[in-house]
CSV table of C-alpha atoms in Angstrom, one decimal:
chain,number,residue,atom,x,y,z
A,138,MET,CA,0.0,0.0,0.0
A,139,GLU,CA,2.9,2.4,0.8
A,140,ILE,CA,4.4,1.6,-2.6
A,141,GLN,CA,1.1,2.4,-4.3
A,142,LYS,CA,0.8,5.7,-2.4
A,143,GLU,CA,4.4,6.7,-3.4
A,144,ARG,CA,3.7,6.0,-7.0
A,145,PHE,CA,1.0,8.7,-7.0
A,146,LYS,CA,3.0,11.3,-5.0
A,147,TYR,CA,4.7,13.9,-7.2
A,148,THR,CA,8.2,15.1,-6.4
A,149,LEU,CA,9.0,18.9,-6.2
A,150,SER,CA,10.5,18.9,-9.6
A,151,GLU,CA,7.5,17.0,-11.1
A,152,LYS,CA,5.1,19.5,-9.5
A,153,SER,CA,7.1,22.5,-10.7
A,154,TRP,CA,7.3,21.0,-14.2
A,155,ILE,CA,3.5,20.4,-14.2
A,156,LEU,CA,2.9,23.9,-12.9
A,157,GLN,CA,4.7,25.4,-16.0
A,158,ASP,CA,1.9,23.8,-18.1
A,159,TRP,CA,-0.5,25.5,-15.7
A,160,ALA,CA,1.3,28.8,-16.5
A,161,ASN,CA,1.7,28.8,-20.3
A,162,SER,CA,-1.7,27.2,-21.0
A,163,ALA,CA,-3.4,30.5,-20.2
A,164,TYR,CA,-1.8,31.8,-23.4
A,165,SER,CA,-3.0,28.7,-25.2
A,166,ILE,CA,-6.7,29.3,-24.4
A,167,MET,CA,-6.9,33.1,-24.2
A,168,VAL,CA,-4.7,33.9,-27.2
A,169,THR,CA,-4.4,30.8,-29.5
A,170,THR,CA,-7.9,29.4,-29.2
A,171,ALA,CA,-10.6,31.6,-27.8
A,172,VAL,CA,-10.3,35.3,-27.2
A,173,PHE,CA,-7.6,36.6,-29.7
A,174,PRO,CA,-9.2,34.9,-32.8
A,175,LEU,CA,-12.5,36.5,-32.0
A,176,PHE,CA,-10.9,39.9,-31.2
A,177,PHE,CA,-8.8,39.8,-34.4
A,178,LYS,CA,-11.8,39.0,-36.5
A,179,ALA,CA,-13.8,41.8,-35.0
A,180,VAL,CA,-11.0,44.3,-35.5
A,181,SER,CA,-10.1,43.2,-39.0
A,182,GLU,CA,-13.7,42.8,-40.2
A,183,GLY,CA,-14.4,46.2,-38.7
A,184,SER,CA,-11.7,47.6,-41.0
A,185,GLY,CA,-13.3,46.1,-44.1
A,186,VAL,CA,-11.7,42.6,-44.2
A,187,SER,CA,-14.2,39.9,-45.2
A,188,ALA,CA,-15.0,37.0,-42.7
A,189,VAL,CA,-13.4,34.4,-45.0
A,190,ASN,CA,-10.3,36.4,-45.5
A,191,SER,CA,-9.9,37.3,-41.8
A,192,THR,CA,-10.0,33.5,-41.0
A,193,ALA,CA,-7.5,32.9,-43.8
A,194,TYR,CA,-5.1,35.6,-42.6
A,195,LEU,CA,-5.2,34.2,-39.1
A,196,GLY,CA,-4.3,30.8,-40.5
A,197,TYR,CA,-1.4,32.3,-42.4
A,198,ALA,CA,-0.1,34.1,-39.2
A,199,ASN,CA,-0.3,30.8,-37.4
A,200,ALA,CA,1.6,29.1,-40.2
A,201,ILE,CA,4.3,31.8,-40.4
A,202,GLY,CA,4.9,31.7,-36.6
A,203,THR,CA,5.2,28.0,-36.5
A,204,LEU,CA,7.4,28.0,-39.6
A,205,VAL,CA,9.9,30.2,-37.8
A,206,VAL,CA,10.0,28.0,-34.7
A,207,SER,CA,10.3,24.9,-37.0
A,208,LEU,CA,13.4,26.3,-38.7
A,209,LEU,CA,15.0,27.3,-35.4
A,210,ALA,CA,13.9,24.2,-33.3
A,211,PRO,CA,16.8,21.7,-34.1
A,212,ILE,CA,19.6,24.2,-33.6
A,213,LEU,CA,18.0,25.6,-30.5
A,214,GLY,CA,17.6,22.1,-29.1
A,215,ALA,CA,21.2,21.2,-30.0
A,216,VAL,CA,22.6,24.3,-28.3
A,217,ALA,CA,20.4,23.7,-25.2
A,218,ASP,CA,21.9,20.2,-24.7
A,219,TYR,CA,25.1,21.9,-23.5
A,220,LYS,CA,25.5,22.3,-19.8
A,221,GLY,CA,23.9,25.5,-18.5
A,222,TYR,CA,22.2,26.6,-21.7
A,223,ARG,CA,18.7,25.2,-21.5
A,224,ASN,CA,17.3,27.3,-18.7
A,225,PRO,CA,18.6,30.7,-20.1
A,226,MET,CA,17.2,29.8,-23.5
A,227,PHE,CA,13.9,28.9,-22.0
A,228,THR,CA,13.8,32.2,-20.2
A,229,LEU,CA,14.6,34.2,-23.3
A,230,ALA,CA,11.8,32.5,-25.3
A,231,THR,CA,9.3,32.8,-22.5
A,232,GLY,CA,10.1,36.5,-22.1
A,233,LEU,CA,9.5,37.0,-25.8
A,234,GLY,CA,6.1,35.4,-25.6
A,235,ILE,CA,5.1,37.3,-22.5
A,236,ILE,CA,6.2,40.7,-23.7
A,237,ALA,CA,4.5,40.2,-27.1
A,238,THR,CA,1.2,39.1,-25.4
A,239,LEU,CA,1.4,42.1,-23.1
A,240,SER,CA,1.8,44.3,-26.2
A,241,PHE,CA,-1.6,43.4,-27.6
A,242,ALA,CA,-3.1,45.8,-25.1
A,243,PHE,CA,-1.4,48.8,-26.5
A,244,ILE,CA,-2.2,48.3,-30.3
A,245,PRO,CA,-4.9,50.7,-31.7
A,246,ASN,CA,-7.9,48.7,-32.8
A,247,GLU,CA,-7.7,49.9,-36.4
A,248,ASN,CA,-4.2,48.5,-36.8
A,249,TRP,CA,-5.2,44.9,-37.4
A,250,LEU,CA,-2.0,44.1,-39.4
A,251,LEU,CA,0.4,45.1,-36.5
A,252,LEU,CA,-1.8,43.1,-34.1
A,253,LEU,CA,-1.5,40.0,-36.4
A,254,ILE,CA,2.3,40.5,-36.5
A,255,LEU,CA,2.6,40.6,-32.7
A,256,TYR,CA,0.4,37.6,-32.5
A,257,ALA,CA,2.9,35.7,-34.7
A,258,VAL,CA,5.8,36.9,-32.5
A,259,SER,CA,4.1,35.8,-29.4
A,260,SER,CA,3.5,32.3,-30.9
A,261,ILE,CA,7.2,32.1,-31.7
A,262,GLY,CA,8.1,32.8,-28.1
A,263,TYR,CA,5.5,30.3,-26.9
A,264,GLY,CA,6.6,27.6,-29.3
A,265,ALA,CA,10.3,28.0,-28.7
A,266,ALA,CA,9.8,28.0,-24.9
A,267,ASN,CA,8.0,24.7,-25.2
A,268,ILE,CA,11.0,23.1,-27.0
A,269,PHE,CA,13.0,23.4,-23.8
A,270,TYR,CA,10.0,22.7,-21.5
A,271,ASP,CA,9.1,19.5,-23.3
A,272,ALA,CA,12.8,18.3,-23.2
A,273,SER,CA,13.0,19.0,-19.5
A,274,LEU,CA,10.5,16.2,-18.9
A,275,VAL,CA,13.3,13.7,-19.0
A,276,ASP,CA,15.1,15.5,-16.1
A,277,SER,CA,11.9,16.0,-14.0
A,278,THR,CA,10.8,12.4,-13.7
A,279,THR,CA,11.6,8.8,-14.4
A,280,LEU,CA,10.8,6.6,-17.4
A,281,ASN,CA,8.0,4.8,-15.7
A,282,ARG,CA,6.3,8.0,-14.5
A,283,MET,CA,6.5,10.0,-17.7
A,284,ASP,CA,3.0,9.1,-18.9
A,285,ARG,CA,1.4,10.2,-15.7
A,286,VAL,CA,3.5,13.3,-15.3
A,287,SER,CA,3.1,14.4,-18.9
A,288,SER,CA,-0.6,13.8,-18.8
A,289,ALA,CA,-0.9,15.7,-15.5
A,290,GLY,CA,0.9,18.6,-17.1
A,291,TYR,CA,-1.7,18.8,-19.8
A,292,GLY,CA,-4.6,18.1,-17.4
A,293,TRP,CA,-3.6,20.7,-14.8
A,294,GLY,CA,-2.8,23.1,-17.7
A,295,TYR,CA,-6.4,22.9,-18.7
A,296,ILE,CA,-7.5,23.8,-15.2
A,297,GLY,CA,-4.9,26.6,-14.9
A,298,SER,CA,-5.8,28.1,-18.2
A,299,SER,CA,-9.5,28.0,-17.3
A,300,ILE,CA,-9.2,30.2,-14.2
A,301,PRO,CA,-8.3,33.5,-16.0
A,302,PHE,CA,-10.6,32.4,-18.8
A,303,VAL,CA,-13.6,32.0,-16.4
A,304,ILE,CA,-12.8,35.3,-14.8
A,305,PHE,CA,-12.8,36.9,-18.2
A,306,ILE,CA,-16.1,35.3,-19.2
A,307,PHE,CA,-17.7,36.5,-15.9
A,308,PHE,CA,-16.8,40.1,-16.7
A,309,GLN,CA,-17.7,39.6,-20.3
A,310,LEU,CA,-21.2,38.3,-19.6
A,311,THR,CA,-22.1,40.4,-16.6
A,312,GLY,CA,-20.7,43.7,-17.9
A,313,ILE,CA,-20.2,44.9,-14.3
A,314,LEU,CA,-16.9,46.7,-15.1
A,315,PRO,CA,-17.4,50.2,-16.3
A,316,ILE,CA,-15.1,49.7,-19.3
A,317,SER,CA,-15.6,49.1,-23.0
A,318,GLN,CA,-15.5,45.6,-24.6
A,319,SER,CA,-12.2,46.4,-26.2
A,320,ALA,CA,-10.7,47.5,-22.9
A,321,LEU,CA,-11.9,44.3,-21.2
A,322,ILE,CA,-10.3,42.1,-23.9
A,323,LYS,CA,-7.0,44.0,-23.7
A,324,GLY,CA,-7.1,43.6,-19.9
A,325,GLY,CA,-7.5,39.9,-20.4
A,326,PHE,CA,-4.3,39.9,-22.5
A,327,VAL,CA,-2.4,41.7,-19.7
A,328,ALA,CA,-3.7,39.2,-17.2
A,329,THR,CA,-2.7,36.3,-19.4
A,330,ALA,CA,0.9,37.6,-19.6
A,331,LEU,CA,1.1,38.1,-15.9
A,332,TRP,CA,-0.3,34.7,-15.2
A,333,TRP,CA,2.3,33.1,-17.5
A,334,LEU,CA,5.1,35.0,-15.7
A,335,VAL,CA,4.1,34.4,-12.1
A,336,PHE,CA,3.4,30.6,-12.4
A,337,THR,CA,6.7,30.1,-14.3
A,338,ILE,CA,8.7,31.0,-11.2
A,339,PRO,CA,8.5,27.5,-9.6
A,340,TYR,CA,9.9,26.0,-12.8
A,341,TRP,CA,12.8,28.5,-12.8
A,342,LYS,CA,13.5,27.6,-9.1
A,343,ASN,CA,13.1,23.8,-9.1
A,344,VAL,CA,13.6,22.2,-12.6
A,345,GLU,CA,17.3,21.7,-13.3
A,346,GLN,CA,19.2,20.4,-16.3
A,347,LYS,CA,20.5,17.1,-15.1
A,348,THR,CA,21.4,15.5,-18.4
A,349,TYR,CA,23.7,17.4,-20.7
A,350,ILE,CA,26.8,17.6,-22.8
A,351,GLU,CA,29.8,19.3,-21.3
A,352,LYS,CA,30.6,22.8,-22.8
A,353,GLN,CA,32.9,22.9,-25.8
A,354,PRO,CA,34.5,25.7,-27.8
A,355,HIS,CA,32.5,27.0,-30.8
A,356,ILE,CA,29.1,26.0,-29.4
A,357,ILE,CA,27.1,27.0,-32.4
A,358,LYS,CA,29.4,25.3,-34.9
A,359,ASN,CA,29.5,22.1,-32.9
A,360,SER,CA,25.8,22.2,-32.5
A,361,PHE,CA,25.4,22.2,-36.3
A,362,LEU,CA,27.9,19.4,-36.6
A,363,ARG,CA,26.0,17.3,-34.0
A,364,LEU,CA,22.7,17.9,-35.9
A,365,TRP,CA,24.3,16.7,-39.1
A,366,GLU,CA,25.7,13.6,-37.3
A,367,THR,CA,22.3,12.8,-35.9
A,368,ILE,CA,20.6,13.2,-39.3
A,369,ASN,CA,23.3,10.9,-40.9
A,370,LYS,CA,22.7,8.3,-38.1
A,371,VAL,CA,18.9,8.4,-38.4
A,372,ARG,CA,18.9,4.7,-39.3
A,373,GLN,CA,20.2,4.0,-35.8
A,374,TYR,CA,17.0,5.7,-34.5
A,375,ARG,CA,14.5,4.1,-36.8
A,376,ASN,CA,11.9,3.9,-34.1
A,377,VAL,CA,12.2,7.6,-33.3
A,378,PHE,CA,12.1,8.5,-37.0
A,379,LEU,CA,9.0,6.4,-37.6
A,380,PHE,CA,7.3,8.0,-34.6
A,381,LEU,CA,8.2,11.5,-35.9
A,382,ILE,CA,6.6,10.8,-39.3
A,383,ALA,CA,3.4,9.5,-37.7
A,384,TYR,CA,3.4,12.5,-35.3
A,385,PHE,CA,3.9,14.9,-38.2
A,386,PHE,CA,0.6,13.9,-39.7
A,387,TYR,CA,-1.7,13.3,-36.8
A,388,ILE,CA,-0.6,16.3,-34.7
A,389,ASP,CA,-1.1,18.5,-37.8
A,390,GLY,CA,-4.9,17.8,-37.6
A,391,VAL,CA,-4.9,18.2,-33.8
A,392,GLY,CA,-3.2,21.6,-33.9
A,393,THR,CA,-5.2,23.0,-36.7
A,394,ILE,CA,-8.5,22.2,-35.2
A,395,PHE,CA,-7.4,23.7,-31.9
A,396,GLN,CA,-6.1,26.9,-33.5
A,397,MET,CA,-9.0,27.5,-35.9
A,398,ALA,CA,-12.0,26.3,-33.8
A,399,THR,CA,-13.4,29.7,-32.7
A,400,ALA,CA,-12.8,31.3,-36.1
A,401,ILE,CA,-14.8,28.5,-37.8
A,402,GLY,CA,-17.5,28.7,-35.2
A,403,SER,CA,-17.8,32.4,-36.0
A,404,ASP,CA,-18.0,31.7,-39.7
A,405,ILE,CA,-21.1,29.5,-39.1
A,406,GLY,CA,-22.8,32.4,-37.3
A,407,LEU,CA,-22.2,31.7,-33.6
A,408,ALA,CA,-22.0,34.6,-31.2
A,409,ALA,CA,-18.7,35.5,-29.6
A,410,ASN,CA,-20.0,35.0,-26.1
A,411,ASP,CA,-21.4,31.5,-27.0
A,412,LEU,CA,-18.1,30.5,-28.5
A,413,ILE,CA,-16.2,31.6,-25.4
A,414,VAL,CA,-18.5,29.6,-23.1
A,415,VAL,CA,-18.2,26.5,-25.4
A,416,MET,CA,-14.4,26.8,-25.2
A,417,MET,CA,-14.6,26.9,-21.4
A,418,VAL,CA,-16.7,23.7,-21.4
A,419,SER,CA,-14.1,22.0,-23.6
A,420,GLN,CA,-11.4,23.0,-21.2
A,421,PHE,CA,-13.2,21.4,-18.2
A,422,VAL,CA,-13.8,18.2,-20.2
A,423,ALA,CA,-10.1,18.1,-21.2
A,424,PHE,CA,-8.8,18.1,-17.6
A,425,PRO,CA,-10.2,14.7,-16.5
A,426,SER,CA,-9.8,13.3,-19.9
A,427,SER,CA,-6.0,14.0,-20.0
A,428,ILE,CA,-5.6,12.4,-16.5
A,429,ILE,CA,-7.6,9.4,-17.6
A,430,TYR,CA,-5.4,9.0,-20.8
A,431,GLY,CA,-2.3,8.9,-18.6
A,432,ILE,CA,-3.8,6.3,-16.3
A,433,LEU,CA,-5.0,4.1,-19.1
A,434,ALA,CA,-1.7,4.3,-20.9
A,435,GLY,CA,-0.1,2.7,-17.8
A,436,ARG,CA,-2.5,-0.2,-18.3
A,437,PHE,CA,-2.9,-0.5,-22.1
A,438,GLY,CA,0.2,1.3,-23.4
A,439,ASN,CA,0.9,4.6,-25.1
A,440,LYS,CA,0.2,3.5,-28.7
A,441,LYS,CA,-3.2,2.1,-28.0
A,442,MET,CA,-4.3,5.3,-26.2
A,443,ILE,CA,-2.9,7.5,-28.9
A,444,TYR,CA,-5.0,5.5,-31.4
A,445,VAL,CA,-8.1,6.2,-29.3
A,446,GLY,CA,-7.3,9.9,-29.8
A,447,ILE,CA,-6.7,9.5,-33.5
A,448,ILE,CA,-10.0,7.7,-34.0
A,449,THR,CA,-11.8,10.4,-32.0
A,450,TYR,CA,-10.3,13.1,-34.2
A,451,THR,CA,-11.2,11.2,-37.4
A,452,PHE,CA,-14.8,11.2,-36.3
A,453,ILE,CA,-14.5,15.0,-35.4
A,454,CYS,CA,-13.4,15.7,-39.0
A,455,ILE,CA,-16.5,13.9,-40.3
A,456,TYR,CA,-18.9,15.4,-37.8
A,457,ALA,CA,-17.6,19.0,-38.6
A,458,LEU,CA,-19.5,18.8,-41.9
A,459,THR,CA,-22.8,18.9,-39.8
A,460,LEU,CA,-21.9,22.1,-37.9
A,461,ASP,CA,-24.9,24.4,-38.2
A,462,SER,CA,-25.9,25.4,-34.7
A,463,LEU,CA,-24.6,26.0,-31.2
A,464,LEU,CA,-25.6,22.5,-30.1
A,465,THR,CA,-23.6,20.8,-32.8
A,466,PHE,CA,-20.6,23.1,-32.0
A,467,ILE,CA,-20.8,22.2,-28.3
A,468,THR,CA,-20.8,18.5,-29.2
A,469,LEU,CA,-17.7,19.0,-31.4
A,470,ALA,CA,-15.9,21.0,-28.6
A,471,VAL,CA,-16.6,18.2,-26.1
A,472,LEU,CA,-15.3,15.6,-28.4
A,473,VAL,CA,-12.1,17.7,-28.9
A,474,GLY,CA,-11.8,18.1,-25.2
A,475,THR,CA,-11.9,14.3,-24.6
A,476,ALA,CA,-8.9,13.7,-26.9
A,477,GLN,CA,-6.8,16.8,-27.3
A,478,GLY,CA,-4.8,16.7,-24.0
A,479,GLY,CA,-4.4,13.0,-24.0
A,480,ILE,CA,-3.0,12.6,-27.5
A,481,GLN,CA,-0.6,15.4,-27.0
A,482,ALA,CA,0.6,14.3,-23.5
A,483,LEU,CA,1.1,10.7,-24.5
A,484,SER,CA,2.9,11.7,-27.7
A,485,ARG,CA,5.3,13.8,-25.6
A,486,SER,CA,5.9,11.0,-23.1
A,487,LEU,CA,6.3,8.3,-25.7
A,488,PHE,CA,8.9,10.4,-27.5
A,489,GLY,CA,10.7,11.0,-24.2
A,490,GLN,CA,10.9,7.2,-23.7
A,491,LEU,CA,12.3,6.6,-27.2
A,492,ILE,CA,15.2,9.1,-27.2
A,493,PRO,CA,18.7,9.1,-25.6
A,494,LYS,CA,18.3,11.3,-22.5
A,495,GLN,CA,21.6,13.1,-22.9
A,496,HIS,CA,20.5,14.5,-26.2
A,497,ALA,CA,16.9,15.3,-25.0
A,498,ASN,CA,16.9,18.9,-26.1
A,499,GLU,CA,18.3,18.1,-29.6
A,500,PHE,CA,15.8,15.4,-30.1
A,501,PHE,CA,12.9,17.5,-28.8
A,502,GLY,CA,14.1,20.1,-31.3
A,503,PHE,CA,13.3,17.5,-34.0
A,504,TYR,CA,10.1,16.7,-32.2
A,505,ASN,CA,9.0,20.3,-32.4
A,506,ILE,CA,10.2,20.8,-36.0
A,507,PHE,CA,8.0,17.9,-37.1
A,508,GLY,CA,5.1,19.2,-35.0
A,509,LYS,CA,5.6,22.8,-36.1
A,510,PHE,CA,6.0,22.0,-39.8
A,511,ALA,CA,2.8,20.0,-39.5
A,512,ALA,CA,1.2,23.1,-38.1
A,513,VAL,CA,2.2,25.0,-41.2
A,514,VAL,CA,0.4,22.6,-43.5
A,515,GLY,CA,-2.9,22.4,-41.6
A,516,PRO,CA,-3.8,26.1,-41.3
A,517,PHE,CA,-2.7,26.8,-44.9
A,518,LEU,CA,-4.9,23.8,-46.0
A,519,VAL,CA,-7.9,25.2,-44.1
A,520,GLY,CA,-7.3,28.7,-45.3
A,521,ILE,CA,-6.9,27.7,-49.0
A,522,ILE,CA,-9.9,25.4,-49.0
A,523,SER,CA,-12.0,27.9,-47.1
A,524,GLN,CA,-11.3,30.6,-49.7
A,525,THR,CA,-11.7,28.2,-52.7
A,526,THR,CA,-15.0,26.6,-51.6
A,527,GLU,CA,-16.2,29.6,-49.5
A,528,ASN,CA,-16.9,27.1,-46.7
A,529,SER,CA,-14.6,26.7,-43.7
A,530,LEU,CA,-16.0,23.3,-42.8
A,531,ASN,CA,-14.7,21.7,-45.9
A,532,GLY,CA,-11.2,22.6,-44.7
A,533,VAL,CA,-11.7,20.8,-41.4
A,534,PHE,CA,-13.0,17.7,-43.2
A,535,ALA,CA,-9.9,17.6,-45.4
A,536,LEU,CA,-7.8,17.1,-42.3
A,537,ILE,CA,-9.1,13.5,-42.0
A,538,ILE,CA,-6.4,12.2,-44.4
A,539,LEU,CA,-3.7,13.4,-41.9
A,540,PHE,CA,-5.1,11.3,-39.1
A,541,ILE,CA,-5.4,8.2,-41.4
A,542,ILE,CA,-1.7,8.5,-42.5
A,543,GLY,CA,-0.5,9.2,-39.0
A,544,GLY,CA,-2.2,6.3,-37.6
A,545,SER,CA,-0.9,4.0,-40.3
A,546,VAL,CA,2.7,4.9,-39.7
A,547,LEU,CA,2.3,4.7,-35.9
A,548,TYR,CA,1.6,1.0,-36.3
A,549,PHE,CA,5.3,0.4,-37.0
A,550,VAL,CA,6.6,2.2,-33.9
A,551,GLU,CA,7.7,-0.2,-31.2
A,552,GLU,CA,7.1,0.9,-27.6
A,553,PRO,CA,10.2,0.7,-25.3
A,554,ALA,CA,10.2,-2.0,-22.7
A,555,ARG,CA,9.5,-0.8,-19.1
A,556,GLU,CA,9.9,-2.2,-15.7
A,557,LYS,CA,6.9,-3.9,-14.4
A,558,LYS,CA,4.5,-1.4,-12.8
A,559,ILE,CA,3.0,-2.1,-9.4
A,560,GLY,CA,-0.7,-1.6,-9.1
C-alpha cells in the first residue's frame, strides 16, 4: 500500500514542471484558441476585411509563426543540450512570448496588421519555450512515471488556463466593469501575460538540467555538426524516426482544429459569447480526460491510447460537416476536449521514452520541428480550401487524411520495454 501511495506522489521537480503547463496554457486558451481569434476577426472585419479572408489571414499568421519555430527548433535544441544553456534559452523564449502578449493591449484597434504580426511573434516565443520545456520532462521524472507526469501537465494546464478564462467570461457576460468591450479584452491579454510570468517562477527555481553535454569551444558550430551527425545516423534511431513521421501527420490535424475552432464557429454564425462559453466547457472536459489517458496508458500502453485519440479526431473531421448550430458546435468541442490533451501528452511522453536522454533537447528540437512544420500545413490547408470553396467546414473535413496517414505509420513504432509497474 505504501508503494502504491508513493507512485501517486509527485516530487517537487515534477510539481514544478506540471505547474509550467498551468502557467503557459493560459496563453493557449486566451490567445491561441478563444479570445484573440474573435478579437482579431472583430477588429479586421471592422476595418473592411471579409470574414473568410480574416480567417485565412489568421491561419497564415499561425503558419508563419510555427514555420519560424520549426526552422529554429533543431539548432535551439542542439545548443540547449550543452550544460547551463537550456534554462537561459527557456527564459529568453518565455520572455519574448510574455512581452508580445502584453503588447496586444497597446495596439490601436484599427491596426489589425500590427496586431497580427505581434500575434505571430508571441506564438514564436511560446513555441520556442515549449521546446525546452518538453525536453526537461526527462530531467523532471523517471521513465515509468513519464505518462502520468506528462498527462498531469496537460490536465492541470487545462484547469490553470480555465481560471483566468472563467474570470474573463464572468466580466464579459455580466458587464459589471465600467469599461468598453475592447478594454476588457485587452485587460484579459495583460492578465494572461502576468499569469504566465508568475506561475513560471517554480519552474525556474526547481527544474534543473541534469542530463547534458559538457561545454565545448564553438558551441554554435559544434551544434550544427551534431545535428548533421544525428541526421546521418537516423537509421540508428529508426523507431524515433517512424514516430516523428506519424506524429507529423496526426498532430497537424490536432493543432489545426485547436487553432481554428473559434474562427470557424464564428463563420457559421455563432455569437462570440457563445463561442467563449463553449471553449470553457471544452477546457473542463479536457482536464479529467487528460488524466484518464495517462492512467489508461499505464494499463494498455501509449500507442493504444494514442490510437483512441486518432480515432476520435477522425470522427470529429466527419462530424464537422454537420456544424450548423450552437448545439452541434458544443458536441464538437466536447469531443475535442476528450482527446486533445491525452493525445498530446502521450505523444510527448512516448517520444521521451524513445530518445537518448543526454540528447533530449536536440531530439525534442526535432520533435518540435516535425510538429511545427505539420502546423504550417494544416492552417494553410484550411485557409486555402475555405477561400476556394467559401466554406470553412470543408477545410476541417480535409484534415481527415492526416489522421489516417499518421495512424498507419504509428503502427510500425515499437514501444520501449519498461519495468513492471506495481498496481
